[in-house]
XYZ file of C-alpha atoms in Angstrom:
302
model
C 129.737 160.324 75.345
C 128.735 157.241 73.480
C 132.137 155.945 73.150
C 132.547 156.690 77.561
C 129.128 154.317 77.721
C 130.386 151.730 75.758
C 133.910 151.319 77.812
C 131.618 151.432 80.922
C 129.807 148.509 80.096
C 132.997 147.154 79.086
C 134.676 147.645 82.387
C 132.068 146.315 84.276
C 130.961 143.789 82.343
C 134.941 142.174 83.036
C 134.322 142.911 86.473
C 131.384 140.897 86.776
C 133.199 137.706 84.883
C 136.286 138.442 86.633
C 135.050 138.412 89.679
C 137.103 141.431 91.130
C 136.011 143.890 93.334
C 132.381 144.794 92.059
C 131.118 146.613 94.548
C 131.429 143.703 96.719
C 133.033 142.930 100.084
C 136.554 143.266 97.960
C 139.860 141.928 98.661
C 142.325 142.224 101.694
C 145.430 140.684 102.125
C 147.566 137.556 100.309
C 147.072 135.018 102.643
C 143.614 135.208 102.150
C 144.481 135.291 98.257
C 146.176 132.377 98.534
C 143.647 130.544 100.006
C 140.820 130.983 97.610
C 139.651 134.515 98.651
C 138.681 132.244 102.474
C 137.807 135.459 104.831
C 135.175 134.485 107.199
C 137.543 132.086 109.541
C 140.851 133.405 109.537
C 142.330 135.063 112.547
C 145.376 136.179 114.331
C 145.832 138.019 110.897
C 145.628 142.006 110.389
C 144.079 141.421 107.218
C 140.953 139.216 108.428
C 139.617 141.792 109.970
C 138.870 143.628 106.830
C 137.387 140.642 105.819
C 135.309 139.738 109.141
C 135.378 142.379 111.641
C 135.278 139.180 114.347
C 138.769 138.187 114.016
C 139.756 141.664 115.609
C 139.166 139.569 118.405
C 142.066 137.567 118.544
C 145.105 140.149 117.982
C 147.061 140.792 120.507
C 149.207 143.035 119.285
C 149.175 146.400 117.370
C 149.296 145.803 113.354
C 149.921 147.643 110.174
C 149.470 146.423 107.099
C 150.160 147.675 103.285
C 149.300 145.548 100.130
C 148.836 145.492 96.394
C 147.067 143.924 93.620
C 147.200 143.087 89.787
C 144.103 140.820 88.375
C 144.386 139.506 84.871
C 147.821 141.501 84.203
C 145.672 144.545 83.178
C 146.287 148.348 85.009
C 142.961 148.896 84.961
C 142.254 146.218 87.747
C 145.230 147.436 90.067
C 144.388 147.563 93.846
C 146.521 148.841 96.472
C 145.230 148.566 100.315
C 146.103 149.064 103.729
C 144.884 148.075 107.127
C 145.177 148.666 111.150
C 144.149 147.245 113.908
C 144.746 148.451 117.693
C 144.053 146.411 120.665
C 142.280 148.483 123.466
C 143.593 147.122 127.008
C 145.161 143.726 127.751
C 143.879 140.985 130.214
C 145.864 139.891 132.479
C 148.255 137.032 130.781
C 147.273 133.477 132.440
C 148.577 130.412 131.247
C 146.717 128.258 128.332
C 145.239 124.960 128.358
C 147.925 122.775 126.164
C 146.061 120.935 122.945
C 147.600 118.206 121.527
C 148.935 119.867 118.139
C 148.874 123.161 118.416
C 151.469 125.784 119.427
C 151.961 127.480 122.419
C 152.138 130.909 120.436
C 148.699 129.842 119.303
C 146.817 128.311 122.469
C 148.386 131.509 124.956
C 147.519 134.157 122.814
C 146.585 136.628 124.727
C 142.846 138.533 124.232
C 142.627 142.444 124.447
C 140.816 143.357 127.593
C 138.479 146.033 125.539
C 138.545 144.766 122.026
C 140.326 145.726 118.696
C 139.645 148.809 116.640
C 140.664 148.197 112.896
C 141.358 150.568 110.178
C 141.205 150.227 106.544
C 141.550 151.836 103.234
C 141.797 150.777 99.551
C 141.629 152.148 95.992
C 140.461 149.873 92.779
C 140.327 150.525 89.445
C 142.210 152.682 87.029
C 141.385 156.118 85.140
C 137.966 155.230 83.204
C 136.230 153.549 86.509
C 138.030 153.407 89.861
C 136.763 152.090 93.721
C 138.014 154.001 96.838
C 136.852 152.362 100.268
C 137.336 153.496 103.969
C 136.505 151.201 106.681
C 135.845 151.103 110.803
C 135.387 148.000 112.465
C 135.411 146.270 116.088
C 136.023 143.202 117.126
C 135.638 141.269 120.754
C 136.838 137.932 122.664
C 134.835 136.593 124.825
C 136.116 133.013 126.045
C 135.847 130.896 122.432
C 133.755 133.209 120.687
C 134.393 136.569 118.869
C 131.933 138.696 117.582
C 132.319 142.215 115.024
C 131.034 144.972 113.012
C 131.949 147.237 110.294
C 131.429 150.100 108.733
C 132.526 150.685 104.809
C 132.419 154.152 103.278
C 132.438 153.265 99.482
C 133.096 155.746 96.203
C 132.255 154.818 92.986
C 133.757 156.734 90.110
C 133.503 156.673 86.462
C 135.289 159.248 84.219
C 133.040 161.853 83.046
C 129.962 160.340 84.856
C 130.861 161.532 87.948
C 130.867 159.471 91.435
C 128.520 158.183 94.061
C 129.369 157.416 97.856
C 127.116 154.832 99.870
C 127.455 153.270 103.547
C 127.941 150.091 104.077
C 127.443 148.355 107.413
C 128.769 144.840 108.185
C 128.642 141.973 110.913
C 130.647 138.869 111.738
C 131.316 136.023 114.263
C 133.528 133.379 114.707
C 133.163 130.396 117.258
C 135.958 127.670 118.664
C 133.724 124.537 118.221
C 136.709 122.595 119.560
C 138.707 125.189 121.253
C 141.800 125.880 119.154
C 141.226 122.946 117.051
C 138.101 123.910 114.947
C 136.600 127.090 114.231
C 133.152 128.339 112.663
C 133.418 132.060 111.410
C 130.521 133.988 109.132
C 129.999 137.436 108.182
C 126.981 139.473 106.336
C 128.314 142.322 104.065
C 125.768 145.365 103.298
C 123.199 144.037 105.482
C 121.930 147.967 105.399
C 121.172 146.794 101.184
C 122.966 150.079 100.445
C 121.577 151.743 97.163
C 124.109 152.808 94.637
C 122.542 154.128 92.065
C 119.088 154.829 91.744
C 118.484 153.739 87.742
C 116.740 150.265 87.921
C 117.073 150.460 92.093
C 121.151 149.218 91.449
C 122.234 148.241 95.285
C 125.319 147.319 96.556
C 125.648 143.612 96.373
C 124.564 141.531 99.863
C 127.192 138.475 100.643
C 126.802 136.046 103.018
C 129.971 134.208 103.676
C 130.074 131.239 106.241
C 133.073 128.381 106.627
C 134.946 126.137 109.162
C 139.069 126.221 109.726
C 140.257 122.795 110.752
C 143.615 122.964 112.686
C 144.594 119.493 111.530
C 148.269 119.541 113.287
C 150.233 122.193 114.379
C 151.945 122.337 110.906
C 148.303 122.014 108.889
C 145.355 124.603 108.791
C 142.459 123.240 106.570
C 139.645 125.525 105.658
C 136.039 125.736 103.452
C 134.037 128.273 103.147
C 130.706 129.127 101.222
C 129.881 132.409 99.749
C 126.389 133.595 98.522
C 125.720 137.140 96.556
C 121.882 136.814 96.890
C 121.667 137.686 93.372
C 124.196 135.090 92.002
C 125.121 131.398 92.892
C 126.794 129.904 95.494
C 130.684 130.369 95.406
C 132.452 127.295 96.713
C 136.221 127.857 98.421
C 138.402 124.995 99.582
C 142.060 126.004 101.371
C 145.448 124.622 102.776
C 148.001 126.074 104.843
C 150.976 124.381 105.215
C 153.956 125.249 108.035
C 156.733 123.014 107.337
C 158.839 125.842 109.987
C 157.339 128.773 111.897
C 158.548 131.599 109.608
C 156.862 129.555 106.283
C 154.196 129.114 105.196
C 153.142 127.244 101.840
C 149.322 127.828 100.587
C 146.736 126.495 97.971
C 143.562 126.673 97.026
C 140.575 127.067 94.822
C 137.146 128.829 93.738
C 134.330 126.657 92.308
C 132.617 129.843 91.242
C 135.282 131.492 89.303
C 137.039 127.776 88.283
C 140.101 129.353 89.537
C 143.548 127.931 91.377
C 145.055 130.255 94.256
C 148.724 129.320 96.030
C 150.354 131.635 97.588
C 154.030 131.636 100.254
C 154.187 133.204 103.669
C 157.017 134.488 105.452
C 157.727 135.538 109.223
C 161.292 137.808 109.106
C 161.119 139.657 113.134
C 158.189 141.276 113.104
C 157.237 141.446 109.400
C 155.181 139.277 107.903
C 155.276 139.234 103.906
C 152.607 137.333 101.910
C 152.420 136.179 98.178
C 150.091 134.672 96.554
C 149.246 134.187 93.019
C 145.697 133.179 91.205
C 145.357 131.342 87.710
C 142.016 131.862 85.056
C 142.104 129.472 82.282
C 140.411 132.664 80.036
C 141.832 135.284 81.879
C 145.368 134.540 83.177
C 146.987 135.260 85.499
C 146.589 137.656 89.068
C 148.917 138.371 91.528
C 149.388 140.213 94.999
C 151.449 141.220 97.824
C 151.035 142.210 101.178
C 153.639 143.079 104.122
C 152.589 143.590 107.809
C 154.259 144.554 110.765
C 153.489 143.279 114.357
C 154.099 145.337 117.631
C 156.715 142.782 119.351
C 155.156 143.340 122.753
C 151.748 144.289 123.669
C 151.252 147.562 126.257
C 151.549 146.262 129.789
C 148.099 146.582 131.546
């Protein structure tokens, strides 16, 4: 029994420095990898909206997503994940205002009439302590803003210690300052304060996340974001995506928090979309991940 305590603490004491899942808002997708762990702004992206239930919002399309994860090139710290999302209804299509630098598959994309329903599931960890999380979210368009919530069913497990489940509830919103051009997106995680265990009141942790997505061109995406666990410090996230052709995409970025370089490779092949993206830890090496979605080609007709 002692010897199960003491690899515990172990485990979680890496999580903690490592920054991994730890019972936070967790992980989805590569392109957000690649980008610094940005969630709170992206869009037209089956993965944000496992990050920020908002960017539901803005797909127009039916999308199914699978992914996995290695941090630190350890088993124990594997993640594999999946996610949904199903537009309810479509508006009818009407033409969209040009702007000067971005593309017409971006300014006309169309908004579900009745909201997007997402889906998602993942499982962290290995045999000694493992994660499993189920998720239900919504998201809504309404003109230039787009507005969320979620719901995260989360199991805790630690070999012979037994598990714990806990509910955790979730709320985002993003806003087109400059329509198309920039965006404002922030989310709360766990605003319920969840408890997890009850020894010494242990709660799930609360994370607010807020940032701004600069389309610079239609090639360049610029992002920032700020994320604050109310029981650590502030986690400073810079990003760059980079479209030299419509089916690539090139990405970088960085963590202040963890001191830790993200880049990451994007690419469009029919109605796939396969993400990269790899993260480097001057103590703890190197993390990788992988995520392939696939996009309805046409939407439902109304």
């Amino acid at each position: 029994m002692l010897k199960i305590y003491l690899l515990s603490g172990l485990c979680i004491g890496l999580l903690a420095t490592a920054h991994a899942q730890g019972n936070g808002p967790g992980l989805w997708g590569a392109r957000s990898a690649g980008l610094g762990h940005i969630g709170s702004v992206l869009e037209n992206d089956g993965w944000a909206g496992a990050a920020n239930a908002a960017a539901l919002g803005s797909l127009a399309r039916p999308t199914v997503g699978v992914g996995a994860e290695n941090r630190y090139l350890l088993p124990a710290l594997n993640t594999v994940s999946l996610a949904a999302a199903l537009p309810i209804g479509y508006r009818a299509g009407q033409p969209a205002t040009p702007v000067v630098g971005v593309s017409a598959a971006v300014a006309a994309a169309e908004a579900p009439r009745y909201g997007v329903v997402g889906f998602t599931a993942q499982r962290f960890g290995g045999k000694l302590y493992s994660e499993q999380r189920l998720g239900l979210g919504y998201g809504y368009q309404l003109g230039t803003v787009r507005v969320g919530a979620r719901v995260e069913v989360l199991q805790t497990s630690f070999e012979g210690l037994g598990s714990r489940r806990v509910v955790a509830a979730s709320l985002g919103g993003q806003a087109d300052i400059i329509p198309r051009k920039l965006t404002f997106g922030a989310t709360l995680y766990n605003l319920n304060q969840a408890r997890l265990y009850e020894y010494q009141d242990e709660r799930l942790p609360t994370v607010l996340r807020a940032g701004l997505a600069w389309r610079a061109s239609e090639k360049v995406l610029l992002l920032a974001e700020t994320e604050k666990d109310v029981e650590q410090d502030a986690d400073f996230k810079a990003g760059l995506e980079y479209r030299p052709v419509p089916v690539l995409a090139v990405r970088a970025g960085l963590s202040s928090l963890m001191q830790q370089l993200t880049g990451g490779v994007g690419l469009k092949a029919g109605q796939f979309q396969v993400d990269y993206a790899a993260a480097w830890h001057e103590a703890l090496g190197l993390s990788q991940q992988l995520s392939v979605a696939y996009v309805w080609a046409k939407p439902p007709q109304p």
